[in-house]
Coordinates of C-alpha atoms in Angstrom, one line a residue:
Chain Z
M19 CA 132.9 106.3 123.3
S20 CA 129.6 107.9 122.6
W21 CA 130.6 109.1 119.1
L22 CA 130.9 105.4 118.2
L23 CA 127.3 105.0 119.2
A24 CA 126.1 108.1 117.4
A25 CA 128.0 107.5 114.2
P26 CA 125.7 104.9 112.7
I27 CA 122.8 107.3 113.1
V28 CA 124.6 110.6 112.2
I29 CA 126.4 109.2 109.0
P30 CA 123.2 108.2 107.2
F31 CA 121.4 111.4 108.1
T32 CA 124.3 113.5 106.8
T33 CA 124.5 111.4 103.7
A34 CA 120.7 111.8 103.2
V35 CA 121.0 115.6 103.3
L36 CA 123.9 115.6 100.8
A37 CA 122.2 113.1 98.6
F38 CA 119.0 115.2 98.6
L39 CA 121.0 118.3 97.6
F40 CA 122.7 116.5 94.7
R41 CA 119.6 114.5 93.7
N42 CA 119.5 116.0 90.2
G43 CA 122.9 114.9 89.1
P44 CA 124.8 111.6 89.1
E45 CA 126.7 112.7 92.3
G46 CA 123.7 111.6 94.5
R47 CA 124.2 107.9 93.9
W48 CA 127.9 108.1 94.6
I49 CA 127.2 110.0 97.8
S50 CA 124.8 107.3 98.8
I51 CA 127.4 104.6 98.2
I52 CA 130.1 106.5 100.1
G53 CA 127.7 107.1 102.9
S54 CA 126.7 103.4 103.1
A55 CA 130.4 102.4 103.1
G56 CA 131.0 104.9 105.9
L57 CA 128.1 103.4 107.9
L58 CA 129.6 99.9 107.4
I59 CA 133.0 101.1 108.7
A60 CA 131.4 102.9 111.6
S61 CA 129.4 99.8 112.5
A62 CA 132.4 97.6 112.3
L63 CA 134.3 99.9 114.7
L64 CA 131.3 99.8 117.1
M65 CA 131.2 96.0 116.9
Q66 CA 135.0 95.9 117.7
A67 CA 134.5 98.1 120.7
V68 CA 131.6 96.0 122.0
L69 CA 133.5 92.8 121.5
A70 CA 136.4 94.3 123.4
D71 CA 134.6 96.2 126.2
G72 CA 131.2 94.5 126.6
V73 CA 128.1 96.6 126.5
I74 CA 128.7 100.3 125.6
A75 CA 126.2 103.0 126.7
G76 CA 126.2 106.7 126.0
Q77 CA 124.1 109.4 127.5
M78 CA 123.3 112.1 125.0
G79 CA 123.7 115.6 126.4
N80 CA 125.3 114.0 129.5
W81 CA 122.0 113.7 131.3
P82 CA 122.4 110.6 133.5
A83 CA 120.1 107.7 132.6
P84 CA 117.1 107.2 133.3
F85 CA 116.5 110.9 132.7
G86 CA 118.3 111.5 129.4
I87 CA 118.3 109.9 126.1
T88 CA 120.4 106.7 126.2
L89 CA 122.1 105.0 123.3
V90 CA 123.3 101.6 124.1
A91 CA 125.0 98.8 122.1
D92 CA 125.2 95.2 123.3
L93 CA 126.3 92.4 121.0
L94 CA 122.8 92.0 119.5
S95 CA 122.5 95.7 118.7
A96 CA 126.0 95.8 117.3
V97 CA 125.6 92.9 115.0
M98 CA 122.3 94.2 113.7
V99 CA 123.9 97.6 112.9
V100 CA 126.8 95.8 111.1
I101 CA 124.4 93.8 109.0
T102 CA 122.4 97.0 108.3
G103 CA 125.7 98.4 107.0
V104 CA 126.3 95.3 104.8
T105 CA 122.9 95.2 103.2
G106 CA 122.8 99.0 102.9
L107 CA 126.1 99.0 101.0
A108 CA 125.0 96.1 98.8
V109 CA 121.7 97.7 97.9
A110 CA 123.3 101.1 97.3
I111 CA 125.6 99.5 94.8
Y112 CA 122.8 97.6 93.2
A113 CA 120.8 100.8 93.0
L114 CA 123.4 102.2 90.5
A115 CA 121.9 100.0 87.8
D116 CA 118.4 99.5 89.2
I117 CA 117.1 103.0 90.1
E118 CA 116.2 105.2 87.1
S119 CA 117.2 108.8 87.2
R120 CA 113.5 109.8 87.4
L121 CA 113.3 108.2 90.9
E122 CA 116.7 109.7 91.8
K123 CA 115.3 113.1 91.1
L124 CA 112.4 112.4 93.4
G125 CA 114.9 111.8 96.2
Y126 CA 115.4 108.0 96.3
H127 CA 118.9 108.1 97.8
A128 CA 117.9 110.6 100.5
L129 CA 114.9 108.4 101.6
F130 CA 117.1 105.3 101.5
Q131 CA 119.7 106.8 103.8
V132 CA 117.0 108.1 106.2
L133 CA 115.6 104.5 106.3
L134 CA 119.1 103.2 107.2
A135 CA 119.4 105.9 109.9
G136 CA 116.0 104.9 111.4
V137 CA 116.9 101.3 111.4
C138 CA 120.2 101.9 113.1
G139 CA 118.5 104.2 115.6
A140 CA 116.0 101.6 116.5
F141 CA 118.8 99.0 117.1
L142 CA 120.9 101.4 119.2
T143 CA 118.3 103.2 121.4
G144 CA 118.0 102.3 125.1
D145 CA 114.7 104.1 125.6
L146 CA 111.2 103.0 124.8
F147 CA 109.9 106.3 123.6
N148 CA 112.9 106.8 121.4
L149 CA 112.3 103.4 119.9
Y150 CA 108.9 104.7 118.9
V151 CA 110.4 107.8 117.3
W152 CA 113.0 105.7 115.4
F153 CA 110.2 103.4 114.2
E154 CA 108.5 106.5 112.9
V155 CA 111.6 107.7 111.1
M156 CA 111.9 104.3 109.5
L157 CA 108.3 104.1 108.7
I158 CA 107.9 107.5 107.0
A159 CA 111.1 106.8 104.9
S160 CA 109.7 103.4 103.9
F161 CA 106.3 104.9 103.0
G162 CA 108.1 107.3 100.7
L163 CA 110.3 104.5 99.1
L164 CA 107.3 102.2 98.7
I165 CA 105.2 104.6 96.6
L166 CA 108.1 106.4 94.9
G167 CA 107.2 106.6 91.2
G168 CA 103.5 106.4 91.9
R169 CA 102.5 103.4 89.8
R170 CA 98.9 102.3 90.5
Q171 CA 100.0 98.9 91.8
Q172 CA 102.4 100.7 94.2
L173 CA 99.6 103.0 95.5
D174 CA 97.4 100.0 96.1
G175 CA 100.1 98.1 98.1
G176 CA 101.1 101.4 99.8
I177 CA 97.6 102.0 101.2
K178 CA 97.6 98.6 102.8
Y179 CA 101.1 98.9 104.1
V180 CA 100.6 102.4 105.5
T181 CA 97.2 101.8 107.2
I182 CA 98.1 98.6 109.0
N183 CA 101.5 99.9 110.1
L184 CA 99.8 103.0 111.5
V185 CA 97.5 100.8 113.6
S186 CA 100.5 99.0 115.1
T187 CA 102.2 102.3 115.8
I188 CA 99.2 103.5 117.7
L189 CA 99.0 100.3 119.7
F190 CA 102.7 100.7 120.5
L191 CA 102.2 104.3 121.7
A192 CA 99.3 103.3 123.9
G193 CA 101.4 100.5 125.4
I194 CA 104.2 103.0 126.1
G195 CA 101.6 105.2 127.9
L196 CA 100.3 102.4 130.1
L197 CA 103.8 101.1 130.9
Y198 CA 104.9 104.6 131.9
G199 CA 101.9 104.9 134.1
M200 CA 102.8 101.7 135.9
T201 CA 106.5 102.1 136.3
G202 CA 107.2 105.8 135.9
T203 CA 110.2 105.2 133.5
L204 CA 110.8 104.6 129.9
N205 CA 114.5 103.7 129.9
L206 CA 114.8 100.0 129.0
A207 CA 117.4 99.2 131.6
D208 CA 115.5 101.1 134.3
L209 CA 112.3 99.3 133.2
H210 CA 114.0 96.0 133.7
L211 CA 114.3 96.9 137.4
A212 CA 111.0 98.8 137.6
V213 CA 108.7 96.0 136.3
Q214 CA 109.9 93.8 139.2
E215 CA 108.3 96.3 141.6
V216 CA 105.0 96.5 139.8
E217 CA 102.3 95.0 142.0
N218 CA 99.6 94.4 139.4
K219 CA 101.3 91.6 137.4
G220 CA 98.1 91.0 135.4
L221 CA 98.1 94.5 134.0
L222 CA 101.8 94.1 133.1
T223 CA 101.0 91.0 131.1
V224 CA 98.2 92.9 129.3
V225 CA 100.7 95.6 128.3
A226 CA 103.2 92.9 127.3
V227 CA 100.6 91.5 124.9
M228 CA 99.9 94.9 123.5
F229 CA 103.6 95.3 122.7
M230 CA 103.6 91.8 121.3
V231 CA 100.8 92.7 118.9
A232 CA 102.4 96.0 117.9
F233 CA 105.8 94.5 117.2
G234 CA 104.1 91.5 115.7
V235 CA 102.6 93.6 113.0
K236 CA 106.0 95.1 112.2
A237 CA 107.6 91.7 112.2
A238 CA 104.7 90.3 110.0
V239 CA 103.8 87.3 112.2
F240 CA 100.7 85.2 112.0
P241 CA 97.9 86.5 111.9
L242 CA 99.1 90.0 111.3
F243 CA 101.2 89.6 108.2
F244 CA 98.8 90.3 105.3
W245 CA 100.2 93.7 104.6
L246 CA 103.6 92.2 103.7
P247 CA 102.8 90.1 100.7
A248 CA 100.4 92.8 99.5
S249 CA 103.0 95.5 99.3
Y250 CA 106.6 94.1 99.2
H251 CA 106.6 93.1 95.5
T252 CA 105.3 96.5 94.2
P253 CA 108.3 99.0 94.6
S254 CA 111.6 98.9 92.8
V255 CA 113.8 95.9 93.4
A256 CA 116.4 97.7 95.4
V257 CA 113.6 99.0 97.7
S258 CA 112.0 95.6 98.2
A259 CA 115.4 94.0 98.9
I260 CA 116.2 96.5 101.7
F261 CA 112.6 96.1 103.0
A262 CA 112.8 92.3 102.9
G263 CA 116.2 92.3 104.6
L264 CA 115.8 94.9 107.3
L265 CA 112.3 96.2 108.1
T266 CA 110.6 93.1 109.5
K267 CA 113.7 92.3 111.4
V268 CA 113.5 95.5 113.3
G269 CA 110.2 94.2 114.6
V270 CA 111.8 90.9 115.5
Y271 CA 114.6 92.7 117.2
A272 CA 112.2 94.8 119.2
L273 CA 110.3 91.6 120.3
I274 CA 113.6 90.0 121.4
R275 CA 114.7 93.1 123.2
M276 CA 111.4 93.6 125.1
F277 CA 110.7 90.0 125.9
T278 CA 114.2 89.3 127.2
L279 CA 114.8 92.6 129.0
V280 CA 111.5 93.9 130.2
F281 CA 108.6 91.4 130.1
T282 CA 110.2 88.4 131.7
E283 CA 107.8 88.3 134.7
D284 CA 105.2 85.9 133.2
V285 CA 107.3 83.9 130.8
E286 CA 105.0 80.9 131.0
Y287 CA 102.1 82.9 129.5
T288 CA 103.7 85.3 127.0
H289 CA 106.2 82.9 125.6
T290 CA 103.6 80.2 125.1
I291 CA 101.7 82.7 123.0
L292 CA 104.9 83.4 121.1
L293 CA 105.4 79.7 120.5
W294 CA 102.0 79.3 118.9
I295 CA 102.6 82.4 116.9
A296 CA 105.9 81.0 115.7
G297 CA 104.4 77.7 114.6
F298 CA 101.5 79.2 112.7
T299 CA 103.7 81.9 111.1
M300 CA 106.1 79.3 109.7
V301 CA 103.3 77.2 108.3
T302 CA 101.0 79.9 106.8
G303 CA 104.0 81.7 105.3
V304 CA 105.3 78.7 103.5
L305 CA 101.9 77.5 102.3
G306 CA 101.3 81.0 100.9
A307 CA 104.6 80.8 99.1
A308 CA 103.7 77.5 97.7
A309 CA 100.4 78.9 96.3
M310 CA 101.9 81.9 94.6
N311 CA 103.1 82.2 91.0
D312 CA 105.2 85.3 91.0
F313 CA 108.9 85.4 91.8
R314 CA 108.8 88.3 94.3
R315 CA 105.5 87.3 95.9
I316 CA 106.8 83.8 96.7
L317 CA 109.8 85.4 98.3
S318 CA 107.6 87.8 100.2
F319 CA 105.7 84.9 101.7
H320 CA 109.0 83.2 102.6
I321 CA 109.9 86.3 104.7
V322 CA 106.8 85.6 106.8
S323 CA 107.6 81.9 107.2
Q324 CA 111.2 82.6 108.2
I325 CA 110.1 85.2 110.8
G326 CA 108.5 82.2 112.5
Y327 CA 111.8 80.6 113.1
M328 CA 113.3 83.7 114.8
I329 CA 110.2 84.0 117.0
L330 CA 110.5 80.2 117.8
G331 CA 114.0 80.8 119.3
L332 CA 112.6 83.6 121.4
A333 CA 109.6 81.6 122.5
L334 CA 111.6 78.6 123.7
F335 CA 113.6 81.0 125.8
T336 CA 116.6 78.7 126.5
P337 CA 120.2 79.8 125.9
L338 CA 120.5 77.6 122.9
A339 CA 117.2 78.7 121.4
L340 CA 118.3 82.4 121.6
V341 CA 121.6 81.5 120.0
G342 CA 119.5 80.1 117.2
S343 CA 117.4 83.3 117.0
V344 CA 120.4 85.6 116.8
F345 CA 122.1 83.4 114.2
Y346 CA 118.9 83.2 112.2
L347 CA 118.4 86.9 112.2
V348 CA 121.9 87.6 110.8
H349 CA 121.8 84.7 108.2
H350 CA 118.3 85.6 107.1
I351 CA 118.9 89.3 106.4
V352 CA 121.9 88.5 104.1
V353 CA 120.0 85.7 102.3
K354 CA 116.7 87.4 101.9
A355 CA 118.1 90.7 100.6
N356 CA 120.2 88.6 98.2
L357 CA 117.2 86.6 96.8
F358 CA 115.3 89.8 96.1
L359 CA 118.3 91.2 94.3
V360 CA 118.4 88.1 92.2
A361 CA 114.7 88.4 91.4
G362 CA 115.5 91.9 90.2
V363 CA 118.1 90.8 87.8
A364 CA 115.8 88.0 86.5
R365 CA 113.2 90.7 85.8
R366 CA 115.7 92.9 84.0
I367 CA 116.8 90.0 81.8
A368 CA 113.5 88.2 81.3
G369 CA 111.1 91.1 81.4
S370 CA 108.8 89.9 84.2
T371 CA 108.6 88.2 87.6
E372 CA 105.5 86.3 86.7
L373 CA 106.7 82.7 86.6
S374 CA 104.4 81.6 83.8
A375 CA 105.7 84.4 81.6
I376 CA 109.4 83.8 81.9
G377 CA 111.9 80.9 81.4
G378 CA 115.2 79.9 80.1
L379 CA 117.3 82.1 82.4
Y380 CA 119.8 79.3 83.1
K381 CA 120.7 79.0 79.5
T382 CA 121.3 82.7 79.1
A383 CA 122.8 83.5 82.5
P384 CA 124.2 80.4 84.2
V385 CA 126.1 82.4 86.7
L386 CA 122.9 84.1 87.9
G387 CA 121.4 80.6 88.3
L388 CA 124.2 79.6 90.6
L389 CA 124.0 82.8 92.5
F390 CA 120.2 82.1 93.0
L391 CA 120.9 78.6 94.2
I392 CA 123.2 79.6 97.0
P393 CA 120.8 81.8 98.9
A394 CA 117.8 79.6 97.9
F395 CA 119.4 76.5 99.4
S396 CA 120.6 78.4 102.4
L397 CA 117.1 79.6 103.0
A398 CA 115.7 76.1 102.8
G399 CA 118.5 74.8 105.1
F400 CA 120.8 72.8 103.0
P401 CA 124.2 71.9 104.6
P402 CA 126.7 73.4 104.6
L403 CA 125.1 76.8 104.0
S404 CA 124.3 79.3 106.7
G405 CA 120.6 78.3 106.9
F406 CA 121.4 74.8 107.8
W407 CA 123.2 75.8 111.0
A408 CA 120.5 78.3 111.9
K409 CA 117.8 75.6 111.6
Y410 CA 119.9 72.9 113.2
I411 CA 120.4 75.0 116.3
L412 CA 116.7 75.8 116.6
V413 CA 115.5 72.3 116.0
K414 CA 118.1 71.0 118.5
A415 CA 116.8 73.6 121.1
S416 CA 113.2 72.4 120.7
L417 CA 114.3 68.7 120.9
D418 CA 116.2 69.5 124.1
L419 CA 113.0 70.7 125.6
E420 CA 111.2 67.6 124.2
M421 CA 108.9 69.8 122.1
W422 CA 108.6 67.3 119.3
L423 CA 105.7 69.0 117.5
I424 CA 107.4 72.3 117.0
A425 CA 110.6 70.7 115.9
G426 CA 108.6 68.7 113.4
V427 CA 106.9 71.8 112.1
A428 CA 110.2 73.5 111.7
L429 CA 111.6 70.6 109.7
V430 CA 108.5 70.2 107.5
V431 CA 108.4 73.9 106.7
G432 CA 112.1 73.6 105.6
L433 CA 111.0 70.9 103.2
L434 CA 108.1 73.0 101.8
T435 CA 110.5 75.9 101.4
I436 CA 112.6 73.7 99.1
Y437 CA 109.4 72.9 97.2
S438 CA 108.6 76.5 96.4
M439 CA 112.2 77.2 95.6
T440 CA 112.3 74.4 93.1
K441 CA 109.2 76.0 91.6
I442 CA 111.1 79.2 91.0
W443 CA 114.1 77.3 89.7
G444 CA 112.0 75.1 87.4
S445 CA 109.9 77.8 85.8
A446 CA 112.2 80.8 85.8
F447 CA 115.6 79.2 85.2
W448 CA 115.1 75.7 83.7
K449 CA 112.1 75.5 81.5
P450 CA 112.2 77.1 78.0
H451 CA 110.6 80.5 77.6
P452 CA 106.9 80.0 77.0
A453 CA 106.7 82.4 74.1
G454 CA 110.0 81.3 72.7
L455 CA 111.6 84.7 73.5
E456 CA 114.9 83.8 75.0
P457 CA 116.0 86.3 77.7
K458 CA 118.8 88.5 76.4
L459 CA 121.8 89.6 78.4
S460 CA 122.6 92.2 75.8
S461 CA 120.0 94.6 77.3
L462 CA 122.4 95.2 80.1
S463 CA 125.5 97.4 79.7
N464 CA 128.7 96.3 81.2
R465 CA 128.5 98.9 83.9
D466 CA 125.0 97.7 84.8
R467 CA 126.1 94.1 84.9
A468 CA 128.9 94.8 87.3
A469 CA 126.7 96.9 89.6
L470 CA 124.0 94.1 89.6
I471 CA 126.3 91.1 90.1
L472 CA 128.8 92.6 92.6
P473 CA 126.4 92.9 95.5
I474 CA 124.7 89.6 94.8
A475 CA 128.0 87.7 94.5
S476 CA 129.4 89.3 97.7
L477 CA 126.3 88.4 99.7
A478 CA 126.4 84.9 98.4
I479 CA 130.0 84.6 99.4
L480 CA 129.1 85.9 102.9
T481 CA 126.4 83.2 103.1
C482 CA 129.0 80.5 102.1
V483 CA 131.5 81.8 104.7
I484 CA 128.9 81.8 107.5
G485 CA 128.0 78.3 106.4
L486 CA 131.5 76.8 106.0
F487 CA 133.0 78.4 109.1
P488 CA 130.1 78.6 111.5
E489 CA 132.2 78.3 114.6
P490 CA 133.1 82.0 115.3
F491 CA 129.5 83.0 114.3
V492 CA 128.0 80.5 116.7
Q493 CA 130.3 81.5 119.5
F494 CA 129.4 85.1 118.9
A495 CA 125.7 84.3 119.0
E496 CA 126.3 82.4 122.2
R497 CA 127.8 85.5 123.8
A498 CA 125.0 87.6 122.5
A499 CA 122.4 85.2 123.9
D500 CA 124.2 85.2 127.2
Q501 CA 123.9 89.0 127.4
L502 CA 120.2 88.8 126.5
L503 CA 119.4 86.2 129.1
S504 CA 121.2 87.8 132.0
P505 CA 121.0 91.6 131.3
T506 CA 123.0 92.6 134.4
D507 CA 125.8 94.1 132.3
Y508 CA 123.3 95.9 130.1
V509 CA 121.5 97.4 133.1
Q510 CA 124.7 98.3 135.0
T511 CA 126.3 99.9 132.0
V512 CA 123.3 102.1 131.3
L513 CA 122.4 103.1 134.9
G514 CA 125.8 103.1 136.4
L515 CA 127.0 100.7 139.1
E516 CA 125.8 102.6 142.1
A517 CA 122.2 102.8 141.0
T518 CA 121.9 99.1 140.4
Q519 CA 123.6 98.2 143.7
A520 CA 121.2 100.4 145.5
T521 CA 118.3 98.4 144.2
G522 CA 119.9 95.1 145.1
L523 CA 120.2 93.9 141.5
A524 CA 123.7 92.6 142.1
Q525 CA 122.3 90.2 144.7
L526 CA 119.3 89.3 142.7
E527 CA 121.1 88.2 139.6
T528 CA 124.5 86.6 139.1
G529 CA 125.9 86.9 135.6
P530 CA 127.6 84.0 133.9
Chain P
M106 CA 89.3 114.0 136.1
E107 CA 91.2 110.8 135.5
L108 CA 88.0 108.8 135.4
L109 CA 86.4 111.3 133.0
I110 CA 89.4 111.1 130.6
S111 CA 89.6 107.3 130.9
I112 CA 86.0 107.0 129.9
M113 CA 86.6 109.4 127.0
V114 CA 89.5 107.2 125.8
G115 CA 87.2 104.2 125.8
V116 CA 84.6 106.0 123.8
M117 CA 87.1 107.3 121.3
I118 CA 88.6 103.9 120.8
A119 CA 85.2 102.3 120.4
T120 CA 84.1 104.9 117.8
G121 CA 87.5 104.7 116.1
T122 CA 87.3 100.9 115.9
Y123 CA 83.7 101.2 114.5
L124 CA 84.9 103.6 111.8
M125 CA 87.9 101.3 111.0
L126 CA 85.7 98.4 110.3
A127 CA 84.2 100.2 107.3
R128 CA 85.4 99.2 103.8
N129 CA 85.8 102.8 102.9
V130 CA 89.5 103.7 103.3
L131 CA 88.7 107.3 104.2
R132 CA 86.6 106.2 107.1
F133 CA 89.3 103.9 108.2
I134 CA 91.8 106.8 108.3
F135 CA 89.4 108.9 110.3
G136 CA 89.0 106.0 112.7
L137 CA 92.8 105.9 113.0
V138 CA 92.9 109.6 113.8
L139 CA 90.5 109.1 116.6
I140 CA 92.3 106.2 118.1
S141 CA 95.7 107.9 117.8
N142 CA 94.3 110.8 119.8
A143 CA 93.0 108.3 122.3
A144 CA 96.5 106.9 122.6
N145 CA 97.8 110.4 123.3
L146 CA 95.3 110.8 126.1
I147 CA 96.4 107.5 127.5
I148 CA 99.9 108.8 127.9
F149 CA 98.6 112.0 129.4
V150 CA 96.4 110.2 132.0
S151 CA 99.2 107.7 132.9
G152 CA 101.4 110.7 133.9
R153 CA 98.8 111.4 136.7
L154 CA 96.7 114.5 136.2
V155 CA 97.2 116.8 139.1
A156 CA 96.6 120.5 139.6
E157 CA 100.1 121.4 140.6
S158 CA 102.3 124.3 139.7
P159 CA 104.4 124.4 136.5
P160 CA 107.7 122.5 136.8
L161 CA 109.9 125.6 137.2
I162 CA 113.0 125.7 139.4
P163 CA 113.9 129.1 140.9
E164 CA 117.3 130.5 140.3
G165 CA 119.9 129.1 142.6
A166 CA 118.0 126.1 143.6
D167 CA 118.5 122.5 142.4
V168 CA 115.0 121.2 143.0
P169 CA 111.6 122.8 142.7
P170 CA 110.3 124.2 146.1
E171 CA 106.9 122.4 146.1
L172 CA 105.1 119.6 144.2
V173 CA 105.1 120.3 140.5
A174 CA 103.3 118.8 137.5
N175 CA 104.9 116.0 135.6
A176 CA 106.3 117.5 132.5
L177 CA 107.4 114.3 130.8
P178 CA 104.0 113.1 129.5
Q179 CA 103.4 116.5 128.0
A180 CA 106.7 116.3 126.1
L181 CA 105.9 112.8 125.0
V182 CA 102.4 113.7 123.9
L183 CA 103.7 116.7 122.0
T184 CA 106.1 114.5 120.1
A185 CA 103.4 111.9 119.4
I186 CA 101.0 114.6 118.2
V187 CA 103.6 116.0 115.8
I188 CA 104.6 112.6 114.4
G189 CA 100.9 111.5 114.2
F190 CA 100.0 114.6 112.4
G191 CA 102.7 114.1 109.8
L192 CA 101.7 110.5 109.3
F193 CA 98.0 111.2 108.8
A194 CA 98.7 114.0 106.4
F195 CA 100.7 111.5 104.4
A196 CA 98.1 108.8 104.7
L197 CA 95.3 111.2 103.5
T198 CA 97.4 112.3 100.6
L199 CA 98.1 108.7 99.7
V200 CA 94.4 107.7 99.9
Y201 CA 93.6 110.7 97.7
R202 CA 96.2 109.7 95.1
G203 CA 94.9 106.2 95.3
Y204 CA 91.4 107.4 94.7
Q205 CA 92.6 109.4 91.7
S206 CA 94.4 106.6 90.0
M207 CA 92.2 103.6 91.0
G208 CA 88.8 105.3 91.1
T209 CA 87.7 103.7 94.3
L210 CA 87.9 104.1 98.0
M211 CA 86.6 100.6 98.8
S212 CA 89.4 98.5 100.2
D213 CA 88.1 95.2 98.8
E214 CA 88.1 96.6 95.2
M215 CA 91.7 97.4 95.5
R216 CA 93.2 94.3 94.0
L217 CA 95.9 95.7 91.8
A218 CA 98.8 94.6 93.9
E219 CA 97.1 91.2 94.6
P220 CA 95.2 90.3 91.5
K221 CA 92.8 87.4 91.7
E222 CA 94.4 84.3 90.3
D223 CA 92.6 81.5 88.7
G224 CA 91.2 79.0 91.1
Q225 CA 91.1 81.4 94.0

């Protein structure tokens, strides 16, 4: 079984090496596409195995957990790896038309694949220190991608991105040190048991908040999000699409993992903080989006606002709320990556992403207009698209708890999202071009057009499918949330049955 | 010994934070280096510093004969140092390139990615 777990990490790394070797020719980009397709297939197989057998764990080098390196996939990990494969493949195809050969020679495809490997590693690892290592793999690849090409604007955004992310990394590392000092283990499943034995609960909460800040920076929550709108609009479109889709979501995933598996001792305190964070993140993000006048910068602020919804699900900490979080994660990655890809095509046709400088896109490219509306409406939460169900579940979860205020905030933020989306629609697509220069489709060759439209259309179809047939997706999210809330399976699979029975876990918790 | 190192961690974090409050990006990076080394020391201290023998197991035995030092924090710190070193080498190069092309090290003069808009 363990090859299934290792494949989503090994395949992108192998592809990265090959792509680097062939970076000077056209082979590199095809290797990247084949590798991403391989990742998607491997992740689908993994998902199938997890659906069939429940949680899968593998001990690398056959050292029994908690001593060795553990890879583990539950439903949440598996679905995140699958969605990484989907966006990875979509962006790899898009890169055919978007990435100039100058950037390819600098090693774009290799860095891109290393990024995918880092993201998959972070989703699959069952060990806190390895999570740190995968974060670093992911970070260093993203640093490289962000400043690839070295335009002045990129360097400026890059400095902010790099410095703030390093701060969060250090905080994460210090938190790992303190947690190890208290519990003597770093294996996540073992930590789940070990934190129950810690006597100084106050210290545990301090460490929990350290992790919250460290992952909060990665996830770009209020008030730690300023690096994101400063940097995400500067690199190539393919790069900002994969960043927008995946990188912040790794932070959200780490938050969900840690605050359902390890730090559940003082839920009252930590999850109240998370609730405030969620509310402010939603509001500040969407207000920032409303104030911006650049296509990609509006979208960057939207990422921030949407992260708030996912944190909201975690903060409410009821089964239904976690269903909402999982559903939102999946829906959001697809939709957000897609919106950035559309912004890229708009720039290719119209020449800019500054809303005051472009216009008339609908007249020239009506199909693109439609393909923009699908993810845009989904993001804002129009029925019957995927975002509607995601928001509906979260709002219902907060109403069930009689938290009227946060439910109201979530709904109003949805409205404001529509406002900023109409701003993009109105200026980029509807109004005539300010300088009278109509955008031209003829600047794109047929091959480029296919490579640009194919991923956008596929992701849009995926959004529609999730929206029109939400039943299996919601059922899946329910199972994933069950696993998160009662991690008995997770712990037993990782540590083996005997170890958990010895500590009396089987009596402490009864699974569903 | 643990008390001494704990105090040192505190001093390093305080100094690092002071440096990071500066507007000069280079100072910020140096502050980061200090704090990152403090984080390494935290891992080291949390593994309990004891003057025991090295964690070696004699041939034919499954467990070490006497109390041995905890090897795990050392492995963790080693990894963290290597990763940290790589990241700071990158950060320094980036700041240098930024200085070359933007002509400034002051973070509040770096407004290329977020230009001031009218009315702000």
